Amino acid sequence: MRDKVVKFASKEIRIEEKRIGELEKIVAELFPESKGNIQKIDLGKLLEQAGFDLLYKKLPIIIPDITKDDVKNAYMSELEQLIEMFIDVNFQGIKRLIGPLMNLVQAGMQPGSPRK
C-alpha cells in the first residue's frame, strides 16, 4: 500500500492508497449521477458548480481528515499539492501501465501480427 504525507492548512495529512471499491464509492459520492462509473462524470456540470463552496463540500469526501475550516485556511498551492498527492498515491500504477498497455494494443493491431 502506498501513502504520502502532505502539509495542508498547518496540518500533516496522510494520504493512503484506497482500494478500488473505495475509489468507486468516492466517485459515486462526488458525482452522484455517475453511480461510481468514471466514464459517466459530467465535467461540464462540475464546472458550472465551480466555486469555493464546491471545495468545502467535495474535498472532505476525498480526504476525510480535512474540514471546511481547513480548506478556508489553506493556500491554493497546498490544495494543488494535496490533490496531486491523492492522484499519485491512488493512480500511480495506472499511469505506469498506460504506456505499455497502449503499445501492446498497437502491436496487436499491426498487420501480420499473430492472433489467437
Short mmCIF file of N, CA and C in Angstrom, two decimals:
data_model
loop_
_atom_site.label_atom_id
_atom_site.label_comp_id
_atom_site.label_asym_id
_atom_site.label_seq_id
_atom_site.Cartn_x
_atom_site.Cartn_y
_atom_site.Cartn_z
N MET A 1 0.84 -1.17 0.00
CA MET A 1 0.00 0.00 0.00
C MET A 1 0.89 1.24 0.00
N ARG A 2 0.54 2.18 -0.86
CA ARG A 2 1.30 3.44 -0.94
C ARG A 2 0.66 4.48 -0.02
N ASP A 3 1.50 5.39 0.47
CA ASP A 3 0.99 6.52 1.22
C ASP A 3 2.01 7.65 1.18
N LYS A 4 1.50 8.86 1.38
CA LYS A 4 2.36 10.04 1.43
C LYS A 4 1.77 11.01 2.43
N VAL A 5 2.63 11.85 2.99
CA VAL A 5 2.19 12.87 3.92
C VAL A 5 2.38 14.22 3.25
N VAL A 6 1.35 15.07 3.38
CA VAL A 6 1.41 16.39 2.76
C VAL A 6 0.92 17.42 3.79
N LYS A 7 1.52 18.61 3.74
CA LYS A 7 1.10 19.69 4.64
C LYS A 7 -0.08 20.40 3.99
N PHE A 8 -1.14 20.58 4.77
CA PHE A 8 -2.34 21.25 4.28
C PHE A 8 -2.97 22.02 5.43
N ALA A 9 -3.05 23.32 5.29
CA ALA A 9 -3.66 24.19 6.31
C ALA A 9 -3.05 23.94 7.69
N SER A 10 -1.75 23.94 7.75
CA SER A 10 -1.00 23.75 9.00
C SER A 10 -1.19 22.37 9.63
N LYS A 11 -1.67 21.40 8.85
CA LYS A 11 -1.84 20.03 9.33
C LYS A 11 -0.96 19.12 8.48
N GLU A 12 -0.57 18.02 9.06
CA GLU A 12 0.08 16.96 8.31
C GLU A 12 -1.01 15.96 7.93
N ILE A 13 -1.30 15.83 6.66
CA ILE A 13 -2.36 14.94 6.19
C ILE A 13 -1.70 13.73 5.53
N ARG A 14 -2.07 12.56 6.01
CA ARG A 14 -1.55 11.32 5.43
C ARG A 14 -2.54 10.83 4.38
N ILE A 15 -2.06 10.69 3.18
CA ILE A 15 -2.90 10.20 2.09
C ILE A 15 -2.52 8.75 1.86
N GLU A 16 -3.50 7.89 2.07
CA GLU A 16 -3.28 6.46 1.92
C GLU A 16 -3.97 5.95 0.65
N GLU A 17 -3.35 4.98 0.05
CA GLU A 17 -3.92 4.36 -1.14
C GLU A 17 -5.26 3.72 -0.78
N LYS A 18 -6.23 3.94 -1.64
CA LYS A 18 -7.57 3.38 -1.45
C LYS A 18 -7.72 2.11 -2.28
N ARG A 19 -8.57 1.23 -1.81
CA ARG A 19 -8.92 0.04 -2.59
C ARG A 19 -9.81 0.48 -3.75
N ILE A 20 -9.87 -0.30 -4.79
CA ILE A 20 -10.66 0.05 -5.97
C ILE A 20 -12.11 0.30 -5.58
N GLY A 21 -12.67 -0.54 -4.74
CA GLY A 21 -14.05 -0.35 -4.29
C GLY A 21 -14.25 0.96 -3.53
N GLU A 22 -13.23 1.35 -2.76
CA GLU A 22 -13.31 2.62 -2.03
C GLU A 22 -13.28 3.79 -3.01
N LEU A 23 -12.43 3.70 -4.03
CA LEU A 23 -12.37 4.76 -5.04
C LEU A 23 -13.70 4.87 -5.77
N GLU A 24 -14.31 3.74 -6.05
CA GLU A 24 -15.61 3.73 -6.72
C GLU A 24 -16.67 4.44 -5.86
N LYS A 25 -16.64 4.19 -4.55
CA LYS A 25 -17.59 4.85 -3.64
C LYS A 25 -17.34 6.35 -3.59
N ILE A 26 -16.07 6.76 -3.59
CA ILE A 26 -15.73 8.18 -3.58
C ILE A 26 -16.27 8.85 -4.84
N VAL A 27 -16.06 8.22 -6.00
CA VAL A 27 -16.56 8.77 -7.26
C VAL A 27 -18.08 8.89 -7.21
N ALA A 28 -18.75 7.87 -6.70
CA ALA A 28 -20.22 7.90 -6.61
C ALA A 28 -20.70 9.02 -5.69
N GLU A 29 -19.97 9.27 -4.61
CA GLU A 29 -20.36 10.33 -3.69
C GLU A 29 -20.05 11.71 -4.25
N LEU A 30 -18.92 11.84 -4.93
CA LEU A 30 -18.55 13.13 -5.53
C LEU A 30 -19.47 13.48 -6.69
N PHE A 31 -19.80 12.48 -7.49
CA PHE A 31 -20.60 12.67 -8.71
C PHE A 31 -21.75 11.67 -8.70
N PRO A 32 -22.83 11.97 -7.97
CA PRO A 32 -23.92 11.00 -7.82
C PRO A 32 -24.48 10.49 -9.15
N GLU A 33 -24.50 11.33 -10.17
CA GLU A 33 -25.04 10.90 -11.46
C GLU A 33 -24.20 9.81 -12.11
N SER A 34 -22.95 9.66 -11.68
CA SER A 34 -22.05 8.66 -12.27
C SER A 34 -22.29 7.26 -11.72
N LYS A 35 -22.89 7.16 -10.54
CA LYS A 35 -23.09 5.88 -9.85
C LYS A 35 -21.76 5.10 -9.71
N GLY A 36 -20.65 5.85 -9.59
CA GLY A 36 -19.34 5.24 -9.39
C GLY A 36 -18.57 4.96 -10.68
N ASN A 37 -19.19 5.21 -11.83
CA ASN A 37 -18.55 4.97 -13.12
C ASN A 37 -17.85 6.25 -13.59
N ILE A 38 -16.53 6.23 -13.64
CA ILE A 38 -15.75 7.41 -14.01
C ILE A 38 -16.15 7.94 -15.38
N GLN A 39 -16.50 7.07 -16.29
CA GLN A 39 -16.87 7.48 -17.65
C GLN A 39 -18.15 8.32 -17.68
N LYS A 40 -18.96 8.23 -16.65
CA LYS A 40 -20.24 8.95 -16.64
C LYS A 40 -20.16 10.29 -15.90
N ILE A 41 -18.96 10.75 -15.56
CA ILE A 41 -18.80 12.03 -14.89
C ILE A 41 -19.02 13.14 -15.91
N ASP A 42 -19.89 14.07 -15.57
CA ASP A 42 -20.19 15.21 -16.44
C ASP A 42 -19.34 16.40 -15.98
N LEU A 43 -18.19 16.58 -16.63
CA LEU A 43 -17.28 17.65 -16.24
C LEU A 43 -17.90 19.03 -16.47
N GLY A 44 -18.75 19.15 -17.49
CA GLY A 44 -19.43 20.41 -17.74
C GLY A 44 -20.29 20.81 -16.56
N LYS A 45 -21.00 19.85 -16.01
CA LYS A 45 -21.86 20.10 -14.84
C LYS A 45 -21.00 20.50 -13.64
N LEU A 46 -19.87 19.84 -13.49
CA LEU A 46 -18.96 20.15 -12.40
C LEU A 46 -18.44 21.59 -12.52
N LEU A 47 -18.08 21.99 -13.72
CA LEU A 47 -17.56 23.34 -13.93
C LEU A 47 -18.62 24.40 -13.65
N GLU A 48 -19.88 24.07 -13.89
CA GLU A 48 -20.97 25.00 -13.57
C GLU A 48 -21.06 25.26 -12.07
N GLN A 49 -20.65 24.28 -11.28
CA GLN A 49 -20.71 24.39 -9.82
C GLN A 49 -19.42 24.95 -9.23
N ALA A 50 -18.43 25.20 -10.08
CA ALA A 50 -17.11 25.61 -9.60
C ALA A 50 -17.21 26.82 -8.68
N GLY A 51 -16.55 26.73 -7.57
CA GLY A 51 -16.51 27.80 -6.58
C GLY A 51 -15.96 27.25 -5.29
N PHE A 52 -15.79 28.14 -4.33
CA PHE A 52 -15.22 27.72 -3.05
C PHE A 52 -16.13 26.73 -2.33
N ASP A 53 -17.44 26.91 -2.46
CA ASP A 53 -18.38 26.01 -1.80
C ASP A 53 -18.17 24.57 -2.28
N LEU A 54 -17.85 24.42 -3.54
CA LEU A 54 -17.57 23.09 -4.10
C LEU A 54 -16.38 22.46 -3.37
N LEU A 55 -15.34 23.24 -3.13
CA LEU A 55 -14.16 22.74 -2.41
C LEU A 55 -14.52 22.34 -0.99
N TYR A 56 -15.33 23.15 -0.32
CA TYR A 56 -15.71 22.86 1.07
C TYR A 56 -16.48 21.55 1.16
N LYS A 57 -17.29 21.26 0.16
CA LYS A 57 -18.13 20.07 0.18
C LYS A 57 -17.41 18.82 -0.32
N LYS A 58 -16.61 18.97 -1.37
CA LYS A 58 -16.04 17.80 -2.05
C LYS A 58 -14.72 17.32 -1.47
N LEU A 59 -13.86 18.23 -1.02
CA LEU A 59 -12.55 17.79 -0.51
C LEU A 59 -12.65 16.85 0.70
N PRO A 60 -13.55 17.13 1.66
CA PRO A 60 -13.66 16.17 2.79
C PRO A 60 -14.15 14.79 2.36
N ILE A 61 -14.79 14.67 1.21
CA ILE A 61 -15.18 13.35 0.71
C ILE A 61 -13.93 12.60 0.27
N ILE A 62 -13.03 13.29 -0.39
CA ILE A 62 -11.80 12.68 -0.89
C ILE A 62 -10.83 12.40 0.26
N ILE A 63 -10.67 13.37 1.14
CA ILE A 63 -9.74 13.27 2.27
C ILE A 63 -10.53 13.55 3.55
N PRO A 64 -11.01 12.52 4.23
CA PRO A 64 -11.87 12.72 5.41
C PRO A 64 -11.22 13.51 6.56
N ASP A 65 -9.91 13.60 6.60
CA ASP A 65 -9.24 14.33 7.68
C ASP A 65 -9.32 15.84 7.51
N ILE A 66 -9.88 16.30 6.40
CA ILE A 66 -9.95 17.73 6.10
C ILE A 66 -11.35 18.25 6.42
N THR A 67 -11.39 19.43 7.01
CA THR A 67 -12.67 20.08 7.32
C THR A 67 -12.84 21.32 6.43
N LYS A 68 -14.03 21.87 6.47
CA LYS A 68 -14.31 23.11 5.74
C LYS A 68 -13.35 24.21 6.20
N ASP A 69 -13.11 24.29 7.51
CA ASP A 69 -12.19 25.30 8.04
C ASP A 69 -10.77 25.09 7.53
N ASP A 70 -10.36 23.83 7.40
CA ASP A 70 -9.03 23.55 6.85
C ASP A 70 -8.92 24.10 5.43
N VAL A 71 -9.96 23.88 4.64
CA VAL A 71 -9.96 24.37 3.25
C VAL A 71 -9.87 25.89 3.25
N LYS A 72 -10.63 26.53 4.13
CA LYS A 72 -10.60 28.00 4.20
C LYS A 72 -9.22 28.52 4.59
N ASN A 73 -8.49 27.77 5.39
CA ASN A 73 -7.18 28.21 5.88
C ASN A 73 -6.01 27.72 5.05
N ALA A 74 -6.29 27.06 3.96
CA ALA A 74 -5.21 26.52 3.12
C ALA A 74 -4.86 27.50 1.99
N TYR A 75 -3.64 27.38 1.54
CA TYR A 75 -3.21 28.11 0.34
C TYR A 75 -3.59 27.28 -0.88
N MET A 76 -3.78 27.94 -2.00
CA MET A 76 -4.11 27.24 -3.23
C MET A 76 -3.00 26.26 -3.61
N SER A 77 -1.75 26.63 -3.34
CA SER A 77 -0.63 25.72 -3.65
C SER A 77 -0.72 24.45 -2.81
N GLU A 78 -1.20 24.56 -1.57
CA GLU A 78 -1.38 23.38 -0.73
C GLU A 78 -2.50 22.50 -1.28
N LEU A 79 -3.54 23.13 -1.75
CA LEU A 79 -4.65 22.40 -2.36
C LEU A 79 -4.18 21.62 -3.59
N GLU A 80 -3.40 22.29 -4.43
CA GLU A 80 -2.86 21.64 -5.62
C GLU A 80 -2.00 20.44 -5.24
N GLN A 81 -1.14 20.61 -4.24
CA GLN A 81 -0.25 19.53 -3.81
C GLN A 81 -1.06 18.37 -3.22
N LEU A 82 -2.09 18.69 -2.46
CA LEU A 82 -2.93 17.66 -1.85
C LEU A 82 -3.59 16.79 -2.92
N ILE A 83 -4.16 17.43 -3.91
CA ILE A 83 -4.84 16.69 -4.98
C ILE A 83 -3.83 15.90 -5.81
N GLU A 84 -2.68 16.50 -6.10
CA GLU A 84 -1.63 15.79 -6.84
C GLU A 84 -1.19 14.54 -6.08
N MET A 85 -1.02 14.65 -4.76
CA MET A 85 -0.59 13.51 -3.95
C MET A 85 -1.67 12.43 -3.94
N PHE A 86 -2.94 12.82 -3.85
CA PHE A 86 -4.03 11.85 -3.87
C PHE A 86 -4.01 11.07 -5.19
N ILE A 87 -3.85 11.78 -6.28
CA ILE A 87 -3.81 11.13 -7.59
C ILE A 87 -2.57 10.25 -7.71
N ASP A 88 -1.44 10.76 -7.25
CA ASP A 88 -0.20 10.00 -7.33
C ASP A 88 -0.29 8.71 -6.52
N VAL A 89 -0.79 8.79 -5.30
CA VAL A 89 -0.88 7.62 -4.43
C VAL A 89 -1.86 6.59 -4.98
N ASN A 90 -2.99 7.06 -5.51
CA ASN A 90 -4.04 6.14 -5.92
C ASN A 90 -4.00 5.72 -7.39
N PHE A 91 -3.35 6.49 -8.24
CA PHE A 91 -3.39 6.17 -9.66
C PHE A 91 -2.01 6.03 -10.29
N GLN A 92 -0.97 5.95 -9.46
CA GLN A 92 0.40 5.80 -9.96
C GLN A 92 0.54 4.54 -10.80
N GLY A 93 -0.06 3.45 -10.35
CA GLY A 93 0.03 2.19 -11.09
C GLY A 93 -0.60 2.29 -12.46
N ILE A 94 -1.75 2.95 -12.54
CA ILE A 94 -2.41 3.11 -13.84
C ILE A 94 -1.55 3.97 -14.75
N LYS A 95 -0.98 5.05 -14.20
CA LYS A 95 -0.14 5.93 -15.01
C LYS A 95 1.05 5.15 -15.58
N ARG A 96 1.61 4.24 -14.79
CA ARG A 96 2.75 3.44 -15.26
C ARG A 96 2.34 2.43 -16.32
N LEU A 97 1.12 1.91 -16.23
CA LEU A 97 0.67 0.86 -17.14
C LEU A 97 0.12 1.37 -18.46
N ILE A 98 -0.33 2.61 -18.52
CA ILE A 98 -0.97 3.13 -19.72
C ILE A 98 -0.06 2.99 -20.95
N GLY A 99 1.18 3.42 -20.84
CA GLY A 99 2.10 3.34 -21.97
C GLY A 99 2.29 1.92 -22.48
N PRO A 100 2.70 0.99 -21.61
CA PRO A 100 2.88 -0.40 -22.07
C PRO A 100 1.58 -1.02 -22.61
N LEU A 101 0.44 -0.70 -22.00
CA LEU A 101 -0.83 -1.24 -22.49
C LEU A 101 -1.14 -0.71 -23.90
N MET A 102 -0.90 0.57 -24.10
CA MET A 102 -1.15 1.16 -25.42
C MET A 102 -0.21 0.54 -26.47
N ASN A 103 1.05 0.30 -26.10
CA ASN A 103 1.99 -0.34 -27.02
C ASN A 103 1.53 -1.75 -27.37
N LEU A 104 1.03 -2.47 -26.37
CA LEU A 104 0.55 -3.82 -26.60
C LEU A 104 -0.66 -3.82 -27.54
N VAL A 105 -1.58 -2.90 -27.32
CA VAL A 105 -2.76 -2.79 -28.18
C VAL A 105 -2.34 -2.45 -29.61
N GLN A 106 -1.43 -1.49 -29.75
CA GLN A 106 -0.97 -1.09 -31.08
C GLN A 106 -0.25 -2.24 -31.78
N ALA A 107 0.56 -2.99 -31.05
CA ALA A 107 1.27 -4.12 -31.64
C ALA A 107 0.28 -5.18 -32.12
N GLY A 108 -0.78 -5.37 -31.34
CA GLY A 108 -1.80 -6.35 -31.72
C GLY A 108 -2.60 -5.94 -32.94
N MET A 109 -2.61 -4.64 -33.24
CA MET A 109 -3.37 -4.14 -34.37
C MET A 109 -2.54 -4.05 -35.65
N GLN A 110 -1.24 -4.31 -35.55
CA GLN A 110 -0.36 -4.25 -36.72
C GLN A 110 -0.70 -5.36 -37.70
N PRO A 111 -0.71 -5.07 -39.01
CA PRO A 111 -0.93 -6.13 -40.00
C PRO A 111 0.15 -7.21 -39.86
N GLY A 112 -0.28 -8.45 -39.92
CA GLY A 112 0.65 -9.56 -39.84
C GLY A 112 1.01 -9.97 -38.41
N SER A 113 0.42 -9.28 -37.41
CA SER A 113 0.72 -9.68 -36.03
C SER A 113 -0.02 -10.97 -35.71
N PRO A 114 0.62 -11.85 -34.95
CA PRO A 114 -0.02 -13.13 -34.64
C PRO A 114 -1.27 -12.93 -33.78
N ARG A 115 -2.32 -13.65 -34.13
CA ARG A 115 -3.57 -13.59 -33.36
C ARG A 115 -3.97 -14.96 -32.96
N LYS A 116 -4.57 -15.06 -31.81
CA LYS A 116 -5.00 -16.36 -31.32
C LYS A 116 -6.48 -16.51 -31.48
#
